[in-house]
mmCIF file of C-alpha atoms and ligand atoms in Angstrom:
data_model
loop_
_atom_site.group_PDB
_atom_site.id
_atom_site.type_symbol
_atom_site.label_atom_id
_atom_site.label_comp_id
_atom_site.label_asym_id
_atom_site.label_seq_id
_atom_site.Cartn_x
_atom_site.Cartn_y
_atom_site.Cartn_z
ATOM 1 C CA MET A 1 115.781 100.434 93.549
ATOM 2 C CA THR A 2 114.756 98.514 96.608
ATOM 3 C CA ALA A 3 116.923 100.504 99.299
ATOM 4 C CA ALA A 4 114.565 103.664 98.229
ATOM 5 C CA LYS A 5 113.323 105.284 101.490
ATOM 6 C CA LEU A 6 110.076 104.729 100.497
ATOM 7 C CA PHE A 7 110.204 101.003 101.873
ATOM 8 C CA THR A 8 112.245 102.036 105.141
ATOM 9 C CA PRO A 9 110.423 102.538 108.654
ATOM 10 C CA ALA A 10 108.950 106.025 109.766
ATOM 11 C CA ARG A 11 107.476 106.958 113.246
ATOM 12 C CA PHE A 12 104.693 109.471 112.985
ATOM 13 C CA GLY A 13 103.780 110.461 116.578
ATOM 14 C CA ALA A 14 102.804 107.397 118.255
ATOM 15 C CA LEU A 15 102.548 105.283 115.177
ATOM 16 C CA GLU A 16 105.499 102.988 114.132
ATOM 17 C CA LEU A 17 105.693 102.055 110.274
ATOM 18 C CA ALA A 18 107.122 99.734 109.138
ATOM 19 C CA ASN A 19 107.487 101.270 105.616
ATOM 20 C CA ARG A 20 105.982 104.291 104.368
ATOM 21 C CA VAL A 21 103.485 102.637 101.820
ATOM 22 C CA VAL A 22 100.304 103.566 103.281
ATOM 23 C CA MET A 23 96.625 102.061 102.209
ATOM 24 C CA ALA A 24 94.397 105.008 101.950
ATOM 25 C CA PRO A 25 90.808 104.580 102.994
ATOM 26 C CA LEU A 26 88.405 103.015 100.790
ATOM 27 C CA THR A 27 84.678 102.895 100.949
ATOM 28 C CA ARG A 28 83.709 99.221 99.990
ATOM 29 C CA ASN A 29 80.131 99.165 101.641
ATOM 30 C CA ARG A 30 80.185 95.826 103.310
ATOM 31 C CA ALA A 31 79.117 96.511 106.645
ATOM 32 C CA ARG A 32 76.444 94.574 107.990
ATOM 33 C CA LYS A 33 73.111 96.064 106.931
ATOM 34 C CA GLU A 34 71.055 96.033 110.129
ATOM 35 C CA ASP A 35 73.541 97.902 112.196
ATOM 36 C CA ASP A 36 76.465 98.528 110.382
ATOM 37 C CA VAL A 37 78.567 96.417 112.066
ATOM 38 C CA PRO A 38 81.803 95.367 109.983
ATOM 39 C CA GLY A 39 81.965 91.403 109.962
ATOM 40 C CA PRO A 40 84.576 88.864 109.417
ATOM 41 C CA LEU A 41 85.382 89.367 105.807
ATOM 42 C CA ALA A 42 86.670 92.997 107.063
ATOM 43 C CA ALA A 43 88.948 91.645 109.079
ATOM 44 C CA ARG A 44 90.245 89.199 106.484
ATOM 45 C CA TYR A 45 90.508 91.966 103.979
ATOM 46 C CA TYR A 46 92.490 94.130 106.425
ATOM 47 C CA ALA A 47 94.735 91.410 107.274
ATOM 48 C CA GLN A 48 95.544 90.828 103.831
ATOM 49 C CA ARG A 49 96.777 94.398 103.726
ATOM 50 C CA ALA A 50 98.819 94.133 106.744
ATOM 51 C CA SER A 51 102.147 94.711 104.680
ATOM 52 C CA ALA A 52 101.236 98.388 104.362
ATOM 53 C CA GLY A 53 103.174 100.455 106.750
ATOM 54 C CA LEU A 54 99.919 101.811 108.054
ATOM 55 C CA ILE A 55 96.072 101.098 106.951
ATOM 56 C CA ILE A 56 93.666 104.020 107.423
ATOM 57 C CA THR A 57 90.421 102.144 107.373
ATOM 58 C CA GLU A 58 87.312 103.037 104.972
ATOM 59 C CA ALA A 59 85.040 105.696 106.436
ATOM 60 C CA SER A 60 83.359 105.151 109.475
ATOM 61 C CA GLN A 61 80.520 107.226 110.860
ATOM 62 C CA ILE A 62 80.659 108.692 114.180
ATOM 63 C CA MET A 63 76.833 108.800 114.720
ATOM 64 C CA PRO A 64 73.929 107.698 113.132
ATOM 65 C CA GLU A 65 73.255 111.096 111.532
ATOM 66 C CA GLY A 66 76.899 110.756 110.090
ATOM 67 C CA LYS A 67 75.952 108.220 107.692
ATOM 68 C CA GLY A 68 75.858 108.819 104.050
ATOM 69 C CA TYR A 69 76.213 105.743 102.181
ATOM 70 C CA ALA A 70 74.189 102.166 102.416
ATOM 71 C CA TRP A 71 76.133 99.538 104.105
ATOM 72 C CA THR A 72 79.274 101.879 105.588
ATOM 73 C CA PRO A 73 80.527 100.541 109.016
ATOM 74 C CA GLY A 74 80.193 102.828 112.307
ATOM 75 C CA ILE A 75 82.139 103.505 115.387
ATOM 76 C CA TYR A 76 79.567 104.432 117.910
ATOM 77 C CA SER A 77 77.832 101.207 119.204
ATOM 78 C CA PRO A 78 79.070 98.636 121.281
ATOM 79 C CA ALA A 79 78.643 96.028 118.208
ATOM 80 C CA GLN A 80 80.561 97.981 116.228
ATOM 81 C CA ILE A 81 83.445 98.265 118.738
ATOM 82 C CA GLU A 82 83.218 94.444 119.018
ATOM 83 C CA GLY A 83 83.381 94.210 115.080
ATOM 84 C CA TRP A 84 86.367 96.372 114.703
ATOM 85 C CA LYS A 85 88.099 94.539 117.785
ATOM 86 C CA LYS A 86 88.190 91.300 115.102
ATOM 87 C CA VAL A 87 89.741 93.910 112.670
ATOM 88 C CA THR A 88 92.337 95.189 114.796
ATOM 89 C CA GLU A 89 93.439 91.943 116.123
ATOM 90 C CA ALA A 90 93.410 90.202 112.506
ATOM 91 C CA VAL A 91 96.094 93.122 111.424
ATOM 92 C CA HIS A 92 97.824 93.118 114.404
ATOM 93 C CA ALA A 93 98.460 89.190 114.443
ATOM 94 C CA GLU A 94 99.924 89.987 111.126
ATOM 95 C CA GLY A 95 102.360 92.803 112.513
ATOM 96 C CA GLY A 96 100.279 95.509 110.913
ATOM 97 C CA ARG A 97 99.190 99.173 112.081
ATOM 98 C CA ILE A 98 95.727 100.429 111.547
ATOM 99 C CA VAL A 99 93.946 103.607 112.313
ATOM 100 C CA ILE A 100 90.273 103.957 111.649
ATOM 101 C CA GLN A 101 88.949 107.248 109.897
ATOM 102 C CA LEU A 102 86.445 109.107 111.543
ATOM 103 C CA TRP A 103 83.592 110.464 109.262
ATOM 104 C CA HIS A 104 80.593 112.776 109.630
ATOM 105 C CA VAL A 105 78.872 113.452 106.215
ATOM 106 C CA GLY A 106 76.959 116.256 106.930
ATOM 107 C CA ARG A 107 74.881 117.076 103.700
ATOM 108 C CA ILE A 108 76.259 114.367 101.723
ATOM 109 C CA SER A 109 73.340 111.726 102.669
ATOM 110 C CA HIS A 110 69.827 111.139 102.062
ATOM 111 C CA THR A 111 66.898 111.042 104.194
ATOM 112 C CA LEU A 112 66.504 106.994 103.606
ATOM 113 C CA LEU A 113 70.017 106.971 105.282
ATOM 114 C CA GLN A 114 68.787 109.380 107.989
ATOM 115 C CA PRO A 115 67.337 108.315 111.687
ATOM 116 C CA ASN A 116 63.531 108.709 111.425
ATOM 117 C CA GLY A 117 63.809 109.641 107.542
ATOM 118 C CA GLN A 118 64.832 113.074 108.734
ATOM 119 C CA ALA A 119 66.931 115.506 106.756
ATOM 120 C CA PRO A 120 70.966 115.297 106.801
ATOM 121 C CA VAL A 121 72.417 118.026 108.802
ATOM 122 C CA ALA A 122 74.947 120.579 107.422
ATOM 123 C CA PRO A 123 76.709 124.033 108.312
ATOM 124 C CA SER A 124 73.566 125.798 106.350
ATOM 125 C CA ALA A 125 70.562 124.397 104.401
ATOM 126 C CA ILE A 126 72.146 124.430 100.873
ATOM 127 C CA ALA A 127 72.103 121.038 99.009
ATOM 128 C CA ALA A 128 75.106 119.803 97.683
ATOM 129 C CA GLU A 129 75.287 119.102 93.945
ATOM 130 C CA SER A 130 76.093 115.493 94.476
ATOM 131 C CA ARG A 131 74.754 112.004 94.482
ATOM 132 C CA THR A 132 74.745 109.155 97.031
ATOM 133 C CA PHE A 133 73.969 105.499 97.077
ATOM 134 C CA THR A 134 71.219 104.440 99.104
ATOM 135 C CA GLY A 135 71.373 100.866 98.715
ATOM 136 C CA GLU A 136 68.695 100.816 95.875
ATOM 137 C CA GLY A 137 70.668 103.290 93.648
ATOM 138 C CA PHE A 138 72.650 106.708 93.290
ATOM 139 C CA THR A 139 70.166 109.381 93.979
ATOM 140 C CA ALA A 140 70.674 112.998 94.574
ATOM 141 C CA THR A 141 71.622 114.173 97.953
ATOM 142 C CA SER A 142 68.698 115.312 100.059
ATOM 143 C CA THR A 143 68.528 119.062 100.591
ATOM 144 C CA PRO A 144 69.956 119.534 104.296
ATOM 145 C CA ARG A 145 68.854 121.684 107.575
ATOM 146 C CA ALA A 146 71.188 123.886 109.268
ATOM 147 C CA LEU A 147 72.575 122.836 112.202
ATOM 148 C CA GLU A 148 71.717 124.913 115.635
ATOM 149 C CA LEU A 149 74.516 126.791 117.111
ATOM 150 C CA GLU A 150 73.520 124.347 120.621
ATOM 151 C CA GLU A 151 73.860 121.228 118.589
ATOM 152 C CA ILE A 152 77.495 121.640 117.556
ATOM 153 C CA PRO A 153 79.109 120.758 121.146
ATOM 154 C CA GLY A 154 77.444 117.273 120.672
ATOM 155 C CA ILE A 155 78.915 116.537 117.184
ATOM 156 C CA VAL A 156 82.374 117.856 117.893
ATOM 157 C CA GLU A 157 82.015 115.254 121.246
ATOM 158 C CA ALA A 158 80.384 112.400 119.234
ATOM 159 C CA TYR A 159 83.858 112.835 117.295
ATOM 160 C CA ALA A 160 85.652 112.655 120.995
ATOM 161 C CA GLN A 161 83.699 109.831 121.587
ATOM 162 C CA ALA A 162 84.300 107.768 118.444
ATOM 163 C CA ALA A 163 88.064 108.162 119.161
ATOM 164 C CA ARG A 164 87.991 106.702 122.449
ATOM 165 C CA ASN A 165 85.730 103.951 120.815
ATOM 166 C CA ALA A 166 88.437 103.302 118.277
ATOM 167 C CA ILE A 167 91.014 102.872 121.037
ATOM 168 C CA GLU A 168 88.828 100.344 122.900
ATOM 169 C CA ALA A 169 88.590 98.633 119.757
ATOM 170 C CA GLY A 170 92.494 98.461 119.565
ATOM 171 C CA PHE A 171 93.086 100.869 116.773
ATOM 172 C CA ASP A 172 96.696 102.199 116.769
ATOM 173 C CA GLY A 173 94.848 105.662 116.503
ATOM 174 C CA VAL A 174 92.579 107.337 114.364
ATOM 175 C CA GLU A 175 92.323 109.945 111.159
ATOM 176 C CA ILE A 176 89.675 112.614 111.111
ATOM 177 C CA HIS A 177 87.893 112.929 107.866
ATOM 178 C CA GLY A 178 88.364 116.505 106.970
ATOM 179 C CA ALA A 179 88.376 116.064 103.170
ATOM 180 C CA ASN A 180 85.896 115.383 100.081
ATOM 181 C CA GLY A 181 83.290 117.785 101.188
ATOM 182 C CA TYR A 182 82.018 116.053 104.256
ATOM 183 C CA LEU A 183 80.676 117.743 107.368
ATOM 184 C CA ILE A 184 84.146 119.576 108.117
ATOM 185 C CA ASP A 185 84.788 120.586 104.701
ATOM 186 C CA GLN A 186 81.454 121.905 104.431
ATOM 187 C CA PHE A 187 82.164 124.123 107.264
ATOM 188 C CA LEU A 188 85.529 125.246 105.891
ATOM 189 C CA ARG A 189 83.907 126.593 102.669
ATOM 190 C CA ASP A 190 82.114 129.294 101.680
ATOM 191 C CA GLY A 191 80.328 127.876 99.150
ATOM 192 C CA SER A 192 78.440 125.282 101.980
ATOM 193 C CA ASN A 193 78.780 127.642 104.882
ATOM 194 C CA HIS A 194 76.723 130.854 104.680
ATOM 195 C CA ARG A 195 76.524 130.742 108.728
ATOM 196 C CA THR A 196 76.560 134.167 110.663
ATOM 197 C CA ASP A 197 77.259 133.131 113.881
ATOM 198 C CA ALA A 198 80.680 132.064 115.506
ATOM 199 C CA TYR A 199 81.017 129.090 112.827
ATOM 200 C CA GLY A 200 80.754 131.174 109.432
ATOM 201 C CA GLY A 201 82.068 134.037 107.538
ATOM 202 C CA SER A 202 85.838 134.745 108.333
ATOM 203 C CA LEU A 203 88.561 132.347 108.314
ATOM 204 C CA GLU A 204 89.135 132.179 111.782
ATOM 205 C CA ASN A 205 85.199 131.235 112.263
ATOM 206 C CA ARG A 206 84.951 128.570 109.213
ATOM 207 C CA CYS A 207 88.007 126.876 110.789
ATOM 208 C CA ARG A 208 86.660 127.006 113.989
ATOM 209 C CA PHE A 209 84.681 123.512 113.787
ATOM 210 C CA LEU A 210 87.664 121.594 112.537
ATOM 211 C CA PHE A 211 89.853 122.599 115.395
ATOM 212 C CA GLU A 212 87.221 122.373 117.656
ATOM 213 C CA VAL A 213 87.268 118.598 116.434
ATOM 214 C CA VAL A 214 90.879 118.310 116.188
ATOM 215 C CA GLU A 215 91.099 119.703 119.838
ATOM 216 C CA ALA A 216 88.667 116.952 121.416
ATOM 217 C CA VAL A 217 89.721 114.357 119.530
ATOM 218 C CA THR A 218 93.618 114.965 120.521
ATOM 219 C CA ALA A 219 92.669 115.563 123.912
ATOM 220 C CA ALA A 220 90.619 112.186 123.929
ATOM 221 C CA ILE A 221 93.156 109.630 122.534
ATOM 222 C CA GLY A 222 96.612 112.156 122.351
ATOM 223 C CA ALA A 223 97.714 114.166 119.168
ATOM 224 C CA ASP A 224 100.126 111.168 118.737
ATOM 225 C CA ARG A 225 97.526 109.130 117.751
ATOM 226 C CA THR A 226 95.703 111.651 115.398
ATOM 227 C CA GLY A 227 95.953 112.264 111.924
ATOM 228 C CA LEU A 228 93.686 114.214 109.763
ATOM 229 C CA ARG A 229 92.872 114.058 106.037
ATOM 230 C CA LEU A 230 92.215 117.059 103.903
ATOM 231 C CA SER A 231 91.616 117.933 100.263
ATOM 232 C CA PRO A 232 92.087 121.822 99.656
ATOM 233 C CA MET A 233 92.012 121.641 95.797
ATOM 234 C CA SER A 234 89.475 118.765 95.559
ATOM 235 C CA PRO A 235 85.691 119.996 94.067
ATOM 236 C CA ALA A 236 84.655 116.360 95.317
ATOM 237 C CA ASN A 237 81.139 116.164 96.370
ATOM 238 C CA GLY A 238 80.222 119.952 95.037
ATOM 239 C CA ILE A 239 82.302 121.503 97.740
ATOM 240 C CA HIS A 240 83.816 125.025 96.661
ATOM 241 C CA ASP A 241 85.381 127.884 98.168
ATOM 242 C CA SER A 242 86.309 131.836 96.620
ATOM 243 C CA ASP A 243 89.708 131.424 97.947
ATOM 244 C CA ALA A 244 90.883 127.832 98.881
ATOM 245 C CA MET A 245 94.634 128.572 99.093
ATOM 246 C CA ALA A 246 93.724 131.321 101.763
ATOM 247 C CA LEU A 247 91.477 129.076 103.599
ATOM 248 C CA PHE A 248 94.083 126.038 103.905
ATOM 249 C CA THR A 249 96.696 128.453 104.491
ATOM 250 C CA HIS A 250 94.970 129.776 107.601
ATOM 251 C CA ALA A 251 93.837 125.934 108.320
ATOM 252 C CA ILE A 252 96.900 124.225 108.185
ATOM 253 C CA LYS A 253 99.079 126.994 110.275
ATOM 254 C CA GLY A 254 96.428 126.551 112.815
ATOM 255 C CA LEU A 255 96.754 122.747 112.861
ATOM 256 C CA ASN A 256 100.653 122.747 113.713
ATOM 257 C CA ARG A 257 99.665 123.917 117.265
ATOM 258 C CA PHE A 258 98.241 120.581 117.917
ATOM 259 C CA GLY A 259 101.011 118.271 116.936
ATOM 260 C CA LEU A 260 99.195 115.954 115.081
ATOM 261 C CA ALA A 261 100.739 112.203 114.353
ATOM 262 C CA TYR A 262 100.328 113.214 110.509
ATOM 263 C CA LEU A 263 98.808 115.489 107.908
ATOM 264 C CA HIS A 264 97.440 113.384 104.888
ATOM 265 C CA MET A 265 96.175 115.478 101.564
ATOM 266 C CA VAL A 266 94.598 114.465 98.576
ATOM 267 C CA GLU A 267 96.624 116.373 95.929
ATOM 268 C CA GLY A 268 94.685 117.729 93.123
ATOM 269 C CA ALA A 269 91.172 116.387 92.516
ATOM 270 C CA THR A 270 89.793 113.176 94.661
ATOM 271 C CA GLN A 271 90.041 109.941 92.467
ATOM 272 C CA GLY A 272 90.767 112.773 89.645
ATOM 273 C CA SER A 273 93.534 114.856 88.159
ATOM 274 C CA ARG A 274 96.499 115.662 90.312
ATOM 275 C CA GLU A 275 96.307 119.137 88.555
ATOM 276 C CA THR A 276 95.203 122.123 90.653
ATOM 277 C CA PRO A 277 93.433 125.383 89.600
ATOM 278 C CA ASN A 278 95.875 128.229 88.340
ATOM 279 C CA GLY A 279 97.538 130.126 91.128
ATOM 280 C CA THR A 280 97.211 127.437 93.409
ATOM 281 C CA GLU A 281 100.306 124.948 94.377
ATOM 282 C CA MET A 282 99.685 121.851 96.803
ATOM 283 C CA ALA A 283 103.389 122.356 97.408
ATOM 284 C CA ASP A 284 103.015 125.756 99.178
ATOM 285 C CA LEU A 285 100.240 124.081 101.865
ATOM 286 C CA ARG A 286 102.360 121.197 102.201
ATOM 287 C CA ALA A 287 105.433 123.356 103.089
ATOM 288 C CA LEU A 288 102.991 125.175 105.830
ATOM 289 C CA PHE A 289 102.586 122.038 107.867
ATOM 290 C CA GLU A 290 105.607 121.174 110.811
ATOM 291 C CA GLY A 291 104.609 117.711 111.230
ATOM 292 C CA PRO A 292 104.887 114.063 109.359
ATOM 293 C CA TYR A 293 102.978 114.372 105.850
ATOM 294 C CA ILE A 294 101.360 111.434 104.021
ATOM 295 C CA ALA A 295 100.620 112.073 99.954
ATOM 296 C CA ASN A 296 98.125 110.972 98.191
ATOM 297 C CA ASN A 297 96.451 110.946 95.255
ATOM 298 C CA GLY A 298 97.247 109.230 91.734
ATOM 299 C CA TYR A 299 101.159 108.268 92.588
ATOM 300 C CA THR A 300 102.814 105.704 90.706
ATOM 301 C CA ARG A 301 105.930 103.410 92.167
ATOM 302 C CA GLU A 302 108.228 106.008 90.636
ATOM 303 C CA MET A 303 106.318 108.895 91.967
ATOM 304 C CA ALA A 304 106.296 107.626 95.424
ATOM 305 C CA ILE A 305 109.909 106.689 95.417
ATOM 306 C CA GLU A 306 110.541 110.185 94.474
ATOM 307 C CA ALA A 307 108.545 112.306 96.820
ATOM 308 C CA VAL A 308 109.604 110.038 99.666
ATOM 309 C CA GLU A 309 113.564 110.327 98.749
ATOM 310 C CA ASP A 310 113.316 114.435 98.160
ATOM 311 C CA GLY A 311 111.478 114.957 101.572
ATOM 312 C CA ARG A 312 108.115 116.089 99.551
ATOM 313 C CA ALA A 313 106.320 113.380 101.581
ATOM 314 C CA ASP A 314 107.108 111.479 104.596
ATOM 315 C CA ALA A 315 104.833 108.438 103.175
ATOM 316 C CA VAL A 316 102.834 107.933 100.288
ATOM 317 C CA ALA A 317 98.720 106.586 100.544
ATOM 318 C CA PHE A 318 97.769 104.430 97.806
ATOM 319 C CA GLY A 319 93.991 103.761 97.258
ATOM 320 C CA ARG A 320 92.595 101.711 94.476
ATOM 321 C CA PRO A 321 96.040 99.789 94.257
ATOM 322 C CA PHE A 322 95.501 98.316 97.611
ATOM 323 C CA ILE A 323 92.168 96.803 96.091
ATOM 324 C CA ALA A 324 93.388 94.348 93.910
ATOM 325 C CA ASN A 325 96.938 94.148 95.373
ATOM 326 C CA PRO A 326 96.776 93.096 99.047
ATOM 327 C CA ASP A 327 100.670 92.371 98.869
ATOM 328 C CA LEU A 328 101.088 95.922 97.031
ATOM 329 C CA VAL A 329 104.209 96.776 99.295
ATOM 330 C CA ALA A 330 105.987 93.599 98.318
ATOM 331 C CA ARG A 331 105.053 94.258 94.242
ATOM 332 C CA LEU A 332 106.278 97.976 94.616
ATOM 333 C CA LYS A 333 109.822 96.482 96.029
ATOM 334 C CA ALA A 334 110.026 94.191 93.456
ATOM 335 C CA ASP A 335 108.689 96.616 90.924
ATOM 336 C CA ALA A 336 106.312 93.741 89.855
ATOM 337 C CA ALA A 337 102.971 94.344 87.876
ATOM 338 C CA LEU A 338 100.110 95.311 89.614
ATOM 339 C CA ALA A 339 96.742 93.840 89.440
ATOM 340 C CA GLU A 340 93.455 95.617 88.093
ATOM 341 C CA GLY A 341 90.744 95.969 90.423
ATOM 342 C CA ASP A 342 87.267 95.035 89.116
ATOM 343 C CA ARG A 343 84.884 98.461 89.505
ATOM 344 C CA ALA A 344 81.918 96.372 89.713
ATOM 345 C CA THR A 345 82.643 95.055 92.968
ATOM 346 C CA TYR A 346 84.132 97.911 94.376
ATOM 347 C CA TYR A 347 81.197 99.296 96.452
ATOM 348 C CA GLY A 348 79.085 96.593 97.942
ATOM 349 C CA GLY A 349 78.895 92.825 98.006
ATOM 350 C CA ALA A 350 80.391 90.258 99.588
ATOM 351 C CA ALA A 351 84.071 88.227 99.227
ATOM 352 C CA GLU A 352 84.086 88.777 95.441
ATOM 353 C CA GLY A 353 86.316 91.434 94.555
ATOM 354 C CA TYR A 354 87.357 92.247 98.278
ATOM 355 C CA THR A 355 88.919 88.974 99.612
ATOM 356 C CA ASP A 356 89.618 87.232 96.792
ATOM 357 C CA TYR A 357 92.349 88.970 94.868
ATOM 358 C CA PRO A 358 95.675 86.972 95.262
ATOM 359 C CA THR A 359 99.273 87.916 96.212
ATOM 360 C CA MET A 360 101.897 87.481 93.789
ATOM 361 C CA ALA A 361 103.106 84.066 95.408
ATOM 362 C CA GLU A 362 99.438 82.995 94.669
ATOM 363 C CA THR A 363 99.090 84.107 91.161
ATOM 364 C CA ALA A 364 102.610 82.374 90.136
ATOM 365 C CA PRO A 365 102.289 79.257 88.192
ATOM 366 C CA ALA A 366 103.263 76.452 90.574
HETATM 367 C C1 8OZ B 1 83.829 107.056 97.574
HETATM 368 C C2 8OZ B 1 82.401 106.624 97.560
HETATM 369 C C3 8OZ B 1 81.765 107.033 98.621
HETATM 370 C C4 8OZ B 1 82.293 107.516 99.869
HETATM 371 C C5 8OZ B 1 85.686 109.870 100.037
HETATM 372 C C6 8OZ B 1 84.252 108.239 101.781
HETATM 373 O O1 8OZ B 1 85.128 110.310 99.505
HETATM 374 C C7 8OZ B 1 84.442 108.689 100.686
HETATM 375 C C8 8OZ B 1 83.862 108.161 99.711
HETATM 376 C C9 8OZ B 1 84.331 107.515 98.368
HETATM 377 O O2 8OZ B 1 86.117 110.146 101.203
#
């Protein structure tokens, strides 16, 4: 069934995809230890996967305070921009398209990973029930301090500057990381946002930070190069809300005015079940969005073909399958077997389990 729409081109804003199989953002913790610069191996890794219709890079911190795990890359310093340039050049040389995921972790961090060992920042001083990787093992996340009202515009501007940096580095666009319990998600949810100013309380107020970031990034580089990822029903990183359906109904309706290149949603629990709580339907949220929609989470080949065929999704993002199958698109097209990734090398390390997975042709006996 290679004629499936999944394998046909698409245009999302200014992004031209050769097919609708998207590489989901995958944290791999291989940036240079001293300065969070992505190295030559990252260029090779992404170039190997350039047959994806669109690559969304691993989440990359927009500023030092936005970091929450050891060895994740940044997109705020000149050296990081230079490192990413080599990545985008390598992907473009293979005919691929690539956007960078812009990330601020908020409270999902540890003092060991923060400038001067300071506390991470968040909407409110409420610790997440979550863990992070500091480079010396997994540790409970640190209790954050609440952002002062006056600090918020600087963080919004850091997203816009990171987006400009991304364009300078040769990216085709950016994806704002609004999912998985990180800073934007922390502002959205009443479990983590107890603010009493303009950024807390009502749905309008809790969505304010998200909308300001989207406004700033789209003004900086164009809405047609800006995507957004959300995970409305995911409990990732200890996030929760008293009424996620109402929250994301408000958020998605409000997003329509920006004309984003796409909305990318984790359907169900991140890296987990596609089931959502009783009374909630991802399909109802998806239906509210008026632009291109990238679906994600646990899709098989058959599910992806069907979802794109019947219009429930315009593209499908695959995460873990792209780790061990650099030529995932060709394998899905051919209905070939998929290789299994080695979990021991998902996070951190060097080439092993990163750039040494063979294509089908390289695997086939001579
Ligand atoms: C796995 C490990 C560390 C970070 C996310 C950026 O969940 C991540 C992440 C995933 O969005």
